XYZ file of C-alpha atoms in Angstrom:
565
model
C -1.563 -18.389 29.111
C -3.180 -17.190 25.922
C -5.221 -20.508 25.895
C -7.172 -19.359 28.881
C -8.885 -16.638 26.995
C -12.059 -18.194 25.999
C -13.954 -15.482 24.111
C -14.610 -15.690 20.344
C -14.445 -12.726 18.075
C -16.970 -12.628 15.195
C -15.632 -10.912 12.050
C -18.554 -8.969 10.824
C -20.667 -11.634 9.239
C -17.817 -13.998 8.625
C -16.961 -17.227 10.569
C -16.223 -16.873 14.296
C -12.636 -16.546 15.391
C -11.547 -18.639 18.164
C -8.437 -18.064 20.199
C -6.206 -21.030 20.021
C -6.468 -23.411 22.802
C -3.628 -24.484 25.131
C -3.331 -27.817 23.404
C -2.538 -26.195 19.964
C -0.153 -23.719 21.466
C 1.593 -26.495 23.528
C 1.946 -28.658 20.562
C 3.469 -26.022 18.626
C 5.709 -24.942 21.577
C 7.188 -28.439 21.752
C 8.304 -28.198 18.105
C 10.389 -25.137 18.418
C 14.132 -25.355 18.107
C 16.605 -23.600 20.109
C 17.129 -20.879 17.381
C 13.498 -19.795 17.569
C 13.892 -19.421 21.366
C 16.619 -16.924 20.726
C 14.437 -15.140 18.098
C 11.468 -15.274 20.582
C 13.635 -13.774 23.417
C 14.796 -10.853 21.186
C 11.303 -10.150 20.243
C 9.739 -10.256 23.673
C 12.637 -8.143 25.064
C 12.438 -5.533 22.510
C 8.561 -5.342 22.043
C 7.749 -5.610 25.819
C 10.839 -3.725 27.346
C 9.023 -1.891 30.183
C 11.904 0.492 30.613
C 10.932 2.360 27.564
C 7.233 3.434 26.214
C 5.937 1.749 23.043
C 3.279 2.543 20.431
C -0.451 2.623 21.348
C -3.588 1.173 19.851
C -5.168 4.459 18.995
C -6.773 3.576 15.535
C -10.504 2.891 15.792
C -12.289 0.488 13.541
C -13.756 3.207 11.440
C -10.239 4.747 10.879
C -8.914 1.270 9.731
C -11.767 0.937 7.289
C -11.456 4.213 5.771
C -7.655 4.070 5.490
C -8.207 0.751 3.678
C -10.587 2.303 1.369
C -8.842 5.450 0.364
C -5.562 5.864 2.346
C -2.941 5.836 -0.396
C -5.212 6.951 -3.254
C -3.332 10.058 -4.794
C -2.198 11.528 -7.842
C -1.266 8.380 -9.533
C -5.041 7.574 -10.030
C -6.472 10.872 -10.570
C -3.728 12.393 -12.749
C -1.208 9.569 -13.742
C -3.974 7.414 -15.108
C -4.290 10.003 -18.043
C -0.878 9.188 -19.127
C -1.636 5.419 -18.968
C -4.715 5.988 -21.127
C -2.538 7.723 -23.632
C -0.147 4.991 -23.707
C -2.489 1.971 -24.120
C -5.872 3.081 -24.969
C -9.018 2.211 -23.050
C -9.152 -1.557 -23.638
C -5.394 -2.038 -22.605
C -5.745 0.342 -19.438
C -8.900 -1.498 -18.395
C -7.409 -4.804 -18.837
C -4.075 -4.089 -17.209
C -5.885 -2.625 -14.102
C -7.846 -5.767 -13.930
C -4.778 -7.755 -13.983
C -3.031 -5.616 -11.451
C -6.080 -5.625 -9.050
C -5.883 -9.486 -9.199
C -2.201 -9.431 -8.431
C -2.580 -6.923 -5.395
C -5.611 -8.885 -4.146
C -3.496 -12.044 -4.059
C -0.824 -9.952 -2.057
C -3.677 -8.434 0.294
C -5.239 -12.018 1.256
C -1.648 -13.420 1.839
C -0.473 -10.614 4.009
C -3.788 -10.085 5.955
C -3.697 -13.727 6.986
C -0.031 -13.018 8.285
C -0.802 -9.905 10.104
C -4.274 -10.760 11.566
C -2.685 -13.744 13.421
C -0.172 -11.658 15.461
C -0.481 -7.925 14.954
C 1.940 -6.903 17.736
C 3.373 -3.708 18.365
C 5.715 -2.691 15.261
C 3.444 -4.700 13.070
C 4.880 -4.367 9.479
C 5.870 -6.829 6.695
C 9.537 -6.379 7.644
C 8.840 -7.494 11.203
C 6.937 -10.576 9.784
C 9.868 -11.103 7.349
C 12.186 -11.181 10.400
C 9.892 -13.521 12.229
C 9.019 -15.999 9.660
C 11.726 -16.089 6.944
C 15.072 -14.867 8.117
C 16.968 -12.004 9.904
C 18.301 -10.924 6.543
C 14.918 -10.553 4.709
C 13.595 -8.526 7.564
C 16.549 -6.196 7.470
C 16.454 -5.788 3.691
C 12.646 -5.281 3.637
C 12.844 -2.754 6.558
C 15.485 -0.520 4.999
C 13.728 -0.754 1.574
C 10.444 0.530 3.002
C 12.218 3.180 5.062
C 14.146 4.958 2.161
C 11.536 4.118 -0.514
C 8.429 5.533 1.490
C 10.557 8.295 2.758
C 11.538 9.522 -0.556
C 7.939 9.351 -1.724
C 6.881 11.846 1.010
C 8.642 14.805 -0.674
C 7.440 13.506 -4.077
C 3.707 13.876 -2.978
C 4.410 17.323 -1.341
C 5.972 18.425 -4.617
C 3.029 17.079 -6.568
C 0.568 19.016 -4.422
C 2.725 22.105 -4.822
C 2.513 21.765 -8.594
C -1.092 20.988 -8.581
C -1.675 24.366 -6.835
C 0.096 25.988 -9.740
C -2.911 24.961 -11.907
C -4.609 28.076 -10.593
C -1.762 30.362 -11.815
C -0.579 31.779 -8.398
C 2.317 34.199 -7.981
C 3.375 32.375 -4.701
C 6.822 30.471 -5.051
C 6.473 26.852 -4.890
C 8.672 26.670 -1.854
C 6.018 28.440 0.122
C 3.450 25.562 -0.530
C 6.174 22.827 -0.014
C 6.747 24.355 3.447
C 3.166 24.603 4.598
C 2.452 21.056 3.519
C 5.699 19.877 4.964
C 4.935 21.380 8.292
C 1.418 19.985 8.383
C 2.414 16.410 7.413
C 5.364 16.146 9.834
C 3.105 17.856 12.520
C 0.178 15.184 12.123
C 2.641 12.275 12.395
C 4.297 13.942 15.482
C 0.829 13.753 17.187
C -0.675 10.497 19.005
C -1.588 7.960 16.245
C -5.499 8.868 16.848
C -4.797 12.108 15.189
C -3.542 10.428 12.218
C -6.255 8.204 11.990
C -8.860 10.837 12.415
C -7.122 13.107 9.593
C -6.763 10.140 7.173
C -10.445 9.130 7.852
C -11.684 12.613 6.652
C -8.984 12.808 3.810
C -10.037 9.472 2.676
C -13.796 10.071 3.075
C -13.303 13.243 0.678
C -11.455 11.124 -1.768
C -14.069 8.412 -1.801
C -16.906 11.038 -2.188
C -15.089 12.676 -4.960
C -14.486 9.487 -6.863
C -18.229 8.600 -6.413
C -19.177 11.872 -7.819
C -16.944 11.525 -10.818
C -18.222 8.018 -11.392
C -21.741 9.209 -11.349
C -20.902 12.059 -13.466
C -19.349 9.712 -16.077
C -22.384 7.626 -16.073
C -24.547 10.565 -16.806
C -22.513 11.696 -19.593
C -22.423 8.114 -21.071
C -26.178 8.358 -21.560
C -26.077 11.909 -22.831
C -27.090 13.841 -19.906
C -24.499 16.641 -20.244
C -25.194 20.245 -21.307
C -24.737 19.312 -25.049
C -26.926 16.200 -24.658
C -24.223 14.323 -26.711
C -24.321 10.674 -25.727
C -20.855 9.363 -25.249
C -21.368 5.595 -25.002
C -18.198 3.693 -26.243
C -17.410 6.120 -29.073
C -13.891 6.428 -28.027
C -13.198 2.683 -28.094
C -14.073 2.889 -31.888
C -12.403 6.354 -32.625
C -9.319 6.464 -32.105
C -9.438 2.961 -31.071
C -9.629 0.460 -28.094
C -5.890 -0.150 -28.223
C -2.845 1.977 -29.239
C 0.514 1.283 -30.547
C 3.978 2.277 -29.025
C 7.331 2.363 -30.462
C 6.582 -0.237 -33.253
C 3.732 -0.458 -35.675
C 0.967 -3.257 -36.128
C 0.631 -6.110 -33.571
C 4.269 -5.682 -32.228
C 3.404 -2.106 -31.419
C 0.223 -3.020 -29.691
C 2.049 -5.753 -27.635
C 4.762 -3.078 -26.630
C 1.783 -0.768 -25.683
C 0.257 -3.448 -23.561
C 3.466 -4.296 -21.646
C 4.261 -0.619 -21.051
C 0.752 0.081 -19.870
C 0.808 -2.696 -17.406
C 4.092 -1.153 -15.907
C 2.456 2.248 -15.688
C -0.691 0.819 -14.128
C 1.383 -0.513 -11.044
C 2.117 2.971 -9.671
C -1.295 3.777 -8.174
C -1.219 0.711 -6.118
C 2.252 0.965 -4.751
C 2.658 0.184 -1.012
C -1.129 0.436 -0.466
C -1.528 -3.213 1.076
C 1.439 -2.553 3.237
C -0.470 0.465 4.962
C -3.136 -1.975 5.787
C -0.630 -4.306 7.687
C 1.328 -1.404 9.340
C -2.041 0.033 10.993
C -2.459 -3.399 12.708
C 0.176 -2.564 15.208
C -1.653 0.512 16.444
C -5.250 -0.499 15.783
C -7.940 -1.417 18.367
C -9.031 -5.273 18.325
C -6.633 -5.788 15.226
C -7.721 -9.449 14.937
C -11.249 -8.420 14.153
C -10.774 -5.148 12.220
C -7.848 -6.058 10.009
C -9.843 -8.994 8.344
C -12.832 -6.638 7.951
C -10.695 -3.995 6.383
C -8.999 -6.478 4.009
C -12.411 -7.693 2.934
C -13.429 -4.305 1.976
C -10.241 -3.764 0.059
C -11.747 -5.865 -2.563
C -14.434 -3.442 -3.114
C -11.885 -0.611 -3.311
C -10.004 -2.515 -6.159
C -13.201 -3.006 -8.062
C -15.235 0.262 -7.425
C -12.438 2.906 -7.285
C -9.611 1.538 -9.653
C -11.593 -0.692 -12.224
C -14.317 1.973 -12.041
C -11.962 5.002 -12.549
C -10.275 3.668 -15.727
C -13.546 2.344 -17.315
C -14.872 5.875 -16.714
C -12.006 7.771 -18.168
C -12.005 5.462 -21.260
C -15.583 6.576 -21.732
C -15.008 10.336 -21.111
C -11.735 11.090 -22.798
C -10.113 9.969 -26.138
C -6.779 8.523 -25.640
C -5.282 10.635 -28.523
C -6.090 14.008 -26.661
C -2.998 16.012 -26.447
C -3.853 17.287 -23.067
C -3.250 13.787 -21.443
C 0.431 14.348 -21.915
C 1.036 18.005 -22.112
C -2.001 19.513 -20.202
C 0.427 20.864 -17.427
C 0.441 20.305 -13.735
C -2.638 19.138 -11.498
C -6.017 18.615 -13.056
C -4.936 19.737 -16.440
C -3.614 16.413 -17.362
C -6.554 14.526 -15.603
C -8.480 12.379 -18.034
C -11.565 13.172 -15.790
C -11.106 17.015 -16.163
C -10.364 16.805 -19.916
C -13.532 14.634 -20.649
C -15.627 17.038 -18.359
C -14.382 20.005 -20.161
C -15.077 18.420 -23.624
C -18.504 17.793 -22.452
C -18.970 21.467 -21.754
C -19.155 21.690 -18.050
C -17.132 24.509 -16.738
C -15.810 25.196 -13.100
C -15.727 21.558 -12.069
C -12.052 21.381 -12.825
C -11.138 23.413 -9.816
C -13.142 21.227 -7.558
C -11.152 18.231 -8.918
C -7.813 20.198 -8.616
C -8.653 20.734 -4.906
C -9.447 17.026 -4.494
C -6.054 16.081 -6.067
C -4.308 18.349 -3.719
C -6.019 16.603 -0.658
C -5.151 13.266 -2.278
C -1.441 14.193 -2.529
C -1.369 15.679 0.967
C -3.004 12.520 2.283
C -0.659 10.105 0.519
C 2.333 12.000 1.842
C 0.912 11.757 5.316
C 0.586 7.940 4.870
C 3.795 7.517 3.372
C 5.593 9.307 6.323
C 3.663 7.107 8.807
C 4.724 4.004 6.930
C 8.422 5.076 6.860
C 8.612 5.995 10.371
C 7.022 2.728 11.524
C 9.328 0.752 9.374
C 12.151 2.393 11.093
C 10.491 1.644 14.375
C 10.103 -1.931 13.407
C 13.736 -2.297 12.380
C 14.701 -1.032 15.865
C 12.452 -3.526 17.514
C 14.008 -6.416 15.738
C 17.576 -5.250 16.280
C 17.989 -4.441 12.735
C 18.418 -0.609 13.470
C 19.902 1.141 16.385
C 17.622 0.902 19.705
C 17.686 4.528 19.727
C 14.906 4.708 17.056
C 12.686 2.458 19.378
C 11.931 5.270 21.672
C 8.417 6.316 22.099
C 6.556 9.118 23.890
C 4.117 8.441 26.711
C 1.242 8.737 24.039
C 2.884 6.080 21.941
C 4.721 8.149 19.042
C 8.097 6.591 17.904
C 9.308 10.351 17.815
C 12.926 9.534 16.884
C 11.841 7.329 14.065
C 9.443 10.110 12.945
C 12.099 12.831 13.215
C 14.599 10.675 11.202
C 11.999 9.850 8.440
C 10.997 13.326 8.250
C 14.438 14.521 7.079
C 13.582 13.016 3.658
C 10.890 15.767 3.402
C 13.720 18.472 2.877
C 14.418 16.739 -0.569
C 11.221 18.540 -1.890
C 13.284 21.858 -1.771
C 15.334 20.593 -4.539
C 12.616 21.229 -6.917
C 12.820 24.902 -6.388
C 15.812 24.998 -8.729
C 16.012 23.394 -12.132
C 19.531 21.681 -11.400
C 18.113 20.465 -8.062
C 14.912 18.881 -9.848
C 17.276 16.582 -11.634
C 18.821 15.232 -8.579
C 15.441 14.911 -6.934
C 14.072 12.974 -9.865
C 17.049 10.643 -9.504
C 16.162 9.929 -5.869
C 12.589 9.360 -6.720
C 13.673 6.860 -9.414
C 15.293 4.797 -6.819
C 11.759 3.720 -5.690
C 10.608 2.715 -9.196
C 10.923 -1.031 -8.603
C 10.388 -0.880 -4.747
C 6.807 -1.604 -4.967
C 7.287 -4.821 -7.165
C 10.202 -6.010 -4.850
C 8.039 -5.401 -1.657
C 5.324 -7.691 -2.996
C 7.542 -10.423 -4.092
C 8.797 -10.489 -0.510
C 5.291 -10.138 0.865
C 4.488 -13.459 -1.177
C 7.498 -15.224 0.268
C 6.679 -14.224 3.907
C 2.923 -15.371 3.396
C 4.169 -18.794 2.025
C 6.654 -19.233 4.892
C 3.972 -18.378 7.375
C 1.504 -20.806 6.117
C 4.123 -23.487 6.015
C 4.989 -22.758 9.516
C 1.458 -22.864 10.651
C 0.893 -26.179 8.822
C 3.953 -27.654 10.555
C 2.987 -26.396 14.036
C -0.638 -27.588 13.807
C -2.460 -24.316 13.447
C -5.283 -24.823 10.986
C -7.271 -22.226 9.024
C -10.202 -22.385 11.349
C -7.986 -21.141 14.145
C -6.927 -17.926 12.236
C -8.659 -14.725 12.406
C -8.619 -14.583 8.453
C -7.976 -17.199 5.732
C -9.131 -16.822 2.344
C -9.447 -20.393 0.895
C -10.136 -19.411 -2.618
C -6.882 -17.487 -3.206
C -4.365 -18.801 -0.663
C -1.778 -20.249 -0.725
C -1.621 -20.376 -4.676
C -2.311 -16.512 -4.982
C 0.972 -15.775 -3.188
C 2.658 -17.927 -5.916
C 1.011 -16.007 -8.640
C 1.837 -12.609 -7.129
C 5.635 -13.743 -6.721
C 5.837 -14.757 -10.411
C 3.778 -11.744 -11.630
C 5.817 -9.100 -9.855
C 9.120 -10.855 -10.668
C 8.076 -10.623 -14.364
C 7.111 -6.837 -13.874
C 10.390 -6.064 -11.961
C 12.337 -7.333 -15.082
C 10.414 -5.603 -17.607
C 9.842 -2.302 -15.742
C 12.247 -0.362 -18.080
C 12.047 -2.460 -21.122
C 11.446 0.356 -23.325
C 14.904 1.847 -22.699
C 16.434 -0.969 -24.817
C 14.927 0.635 -28.070
C 17.596 2.531 -29.850
C 15.872 5.904 -29.738
C 15.252 5.482 -25.883
C 18.704 4.164 -24.800
C 20.965 5.809 -22.499
C 22.893 4.772 -19.462
C 20.878 7.104 -17.176
C 17.613 5.904 -18.451
C 18.713 2.217 -17.856
C 19.739 3.062 -14.286
C 16.526 4.948 -13.580
C 14.600 1.976 -14.485
C 16.601 -0.836 -12.763
C 18.931 0.789 -10.010
C 16.366 -0.363 -7.328
C 17.068 -4.093 -7.987
C 20.995 -3.884 -7.089
C 20.375 -1.624 -4.231
C 18.015 -4.266 -2.481
C 20.309 -7.072 -3.298
C 23.302 -5.359 -1.969
C 21.454 -4.665 1.384
C 20.316 -8.245 1.707
C 23.398 -10.057 0.846
C 25.406 -7.599 3.023
C 23.298 -8.706 6.008
C 23.612 -12.448 4.765
C 27.528 -11.863 5.072
C 27.050 -10.566 8.517
C 24.560 -13.306 9.472
C 26.283 -16.205 7.477
C 25.543 -18.753 10.136
C 21.834 -18.146 10.009
C 19.828 -20.465 7.616
C 18.611 -18.919 4.380
C 15.117 -19.597 5.725
C 13.818 -20.549 9.263
C 12.717 -24.031 9.718
C 8.980 -24.181 9.912
C 8.949 -25.828 13.319
C 11.324 -23.135 14.539
C 9.143 -20.211 13.512
C 7.981 -18.227 16.369
C 4.241 -17.885 16.130
C 3.457 -16.970 19.670
C 5.499 -14.255 21.198
C 3.062 -11.451 21.802
C -0.016 -13.510 21.059
C -1.235 -13.432 24.623
C -0.899 -9.515 24.779
C -2.764 -9.225 21.520
C -5.547 -11.607 22.749
C -6.025 -9.922 25.980
C -6.504 -6.493 24.134
C -9.321 -7.798 21.843
C -12.839 -6.673 22.452
C -16.153 -8.174 21.146
C -17.877 -6.253 18.352
C -20.551 -3.825 19.478
C -24.228 -4.660 19.308
C -25.449 -3.405 15.914
C -28.697 -1.462 15.257
C -31.204 -3.014 12.714
C -30.162 -0.376 10.206
C -26.506 -1.385 10.562
C -27.407 -5.093 10.118
C -29.075 -4.157 6.747
C -26.077 -2.020 5.528
C -23.647 -4.620 6.610
C -25.358 -7.172 4.221
C -24.826 -4.602 1.324
C -21.020 -4.195 2.097
C -20.026 -7.693 3.034
């Protein structure tokens, strides 16, 4: 029994985490209904089927922490933020990133509480949607993740190929696409520890580059550049802190603010879900997941907020290069500001960093897509064919199926094909918002089930009393609003077209069709599981048995821990 495991798991300077005792588990077991027994039997049968191999826990603590810090930071932050600055101005982009960081942190605190309790094999938000809400929600979330994340892989591969063109090479983009495609697919075909090690170094390079850019911005702020020109906040005064868009006056500023808010969401897309997905293949996830989640807060403040504050200082929002500077570093606000300051040669270094960022993001998106398909197979929402793993724990059939999306990148080798490719990418426009709405629902249903079954916060590996449960409600309301206004600018007469409208909103009906089609199939199921029938225990014994106590820390690490925690 899980209750016989008597060790406790300190979470790096936080409260001690106790395994739930037999009394707690027994009380919860007595409250289960027959429907939850069926669900538990399916999960146990699929996840612990000894006839087939399953995923392995090959991600170490340092892998998890660095993936949480920089795993999905890509072109959206380094290059796309320039377009957002041009749209709204330095004040609006800073305010929108602060608001988005708050909403995303509400999501992170909720889903970490869910994932840290029971990080079983196939750990993903669609698996938890299946367990804690309904079969239909798990089905819809899983296929949403699979196709959205799968399409983002060729998007990042293409972005990296275009970034290379910043150096004006004569090599056809198809060559660069092929090289990056082979490397990304190859890394995902290796045991997960290779993915973890690669992402550790990719993310480390991104983190160091961001630190360097922020330090350089600070120096230029005080006039430490070659020209000794002190920048200060001059660009907040000229051309101004806030821009107008489509309209004039206060109406134009409101439209610019709303449009900036929508654009600000892209760099955050699917980053919290990566944190959850690694839990199924992470060593001691009940200890390492909460640690990674707490450090995610510093990522939001230091990287995202620090980035947009820096570019608002370095670059005027009316600089034409922000919108027509070309591929790669040419449209990066960092590069434009550094060039304006009279510093030469650094743009190539930043361009190389952007390539690594795009490569890393593509690598993470393929990992997420393949694990989403694997989780669908584990819950019976996809053919069992995709549940097969190698001896080393690679769901090779799920990886192979998700890798087929990478071939879409070759559509960009022809002008007509690029139109089709952009249409595919537009399918994912609202996927991030829909995912976070569903994450909030899963978090609330999980907390309700814990309350009904007598599982208190002091029994959980992670609980943020300052943000939950109200944070999940705020996230749901916020992202429903953003989903609805995602393409509001298409309703202006000069922007209206059927294709533009479909581009902005086609993701909503696709998700609803998937969900309600399964609801028709599972019409006898409740819309949401009764809190007393939710299965909170299948797999818990296996997870607890695999937990290890944290290492003994040296004096220098204890001091460093105080700084980061």
